[in-house]
């Protein structure tokens, strides 16, 4: 769409800022004109009822121009050089890590760049590094200054040094923007607490319990054990403030345009640091409305679309990842719908599939996972997943009941089994995890625990059981392989590449002991990681396999996320298989989720319009002759194959 008024307004402001629309800045100018009306439209959808909406819209335009003007020549060049949809590539593999727990300070990452290179990781997600109160930090997700690096990690300058090095090594950087809330020690919160009306309006503040009680009726508890309810009393001003997460995380009020503009400017601050992928923390929560769950509301999507179009205009090289860990249908909406299809978030976490992999490994039955794919496959071309087996958060069993019921299971009993299995309660379960966020009212719970511990390594080690140790290693690798090959950018959680089991040291730290998610956020012991060099050790086996998987990914362009996945007909409930196809190429990936050998007929490979004669397995380097329809490929317990049609 186009409007002369908006065109003229943009022109006027560009001129005032001395933007060279005819020559040097022409590309920016073109992008601006292409997006200006949509930006206006989206902005007005949110804020038109404000008397000064026209005035504040002008500030949005200025914020965009400033962002472009503050962008370095190097980044502007990168913006142009990054191919469209660069992030769909099979050549990107990420790792998510806490700088302090991984190596100490930001500057120490310098010495670790070779480690990432050795493994094949070329995208780093640094867990929050901006200022956050030590004892009330939620792992850095309670930010008290969005622009000051926490001294604990170093300085902004250190970050820049690392970013430059990473840039030289063709590595990508991912950082968070914690959009939904600030720490109660953020300057805005401090001012609000001192009675400053302007800043009180940055938050949701109420004089009594009347509205908070109304809100609480329909808003679920995120941390029911440690932070029940959604409001916290602020005694200095005798008011209640909305705190959906912990009581020290105050929710920002995006119905106030000043909040949006401040945060947009912060987003650009991160773009101009050189962030390649911006992880938008908890976007599902950014709009609140009485009588609703205050999650996934249409206005939350409007805000994200608005952000996307602003970023697209000023700093287009930065992709957006929406961390929406919500119901499968809701996750899909973060890619945009209708005329905004593929114009909202570039990435979302494939949280549905992540949880389903855990479902399948617990039951040994892949059917629930399969029934969910119809939903997951709706992802539009041009967008991608972050695929993962574990991250710093708990595993939520948030997929739909119908996916469970189609198999014939009771969804209540099934989820109960999964919770019992992963917390190790279920007789014979090899897993050692714990329940997180148990809601006494609904009995809902999520799961904590590291990849290795949930796969049985911790228990097998404590029992000194050789067979089970090997089996758990096999499980770990199979879980990773499945998520590395399914399409999207794999995000390895640090420590998992060498099989860290749960770390219980958090129990001795008052700022962490109330939150068992810390059990799977290990402190790295580099002596242990050194053992990766000895292929006979557990660390060596897991590291070298992970390394091999990454290198296979890099070789196979068919693995890039081009909406080219077809799930195979399930001939054996223990085996999940998908085919990746491009032109006449085919690669079949098959995974055995059970602890016994599984048989799959060769007919499986002939169902999709081809009758391949030989299949080359990139994992074992074997060539298989495709047998008769009634003969079998046998897959080892928790084994897998990556079979390219030759
Ligand atoms: C996100 C983070 C989680 C944090 C929450 C509140 O879900 O991943 O760790 O607790 O947001 O910021
Ligand atoms: C919210 C986040 C989710 C996280 C949880 C806390 O629900 O969306 O990512 O798991 O908070 O851990």
XYZ file of C-alpha atoms in Angstrom, residues 123 159 475:
3
model
C 26.470 -19.334 15.545
C 31.531 -7.771 23.489
C 20.227 -42.179 22.581
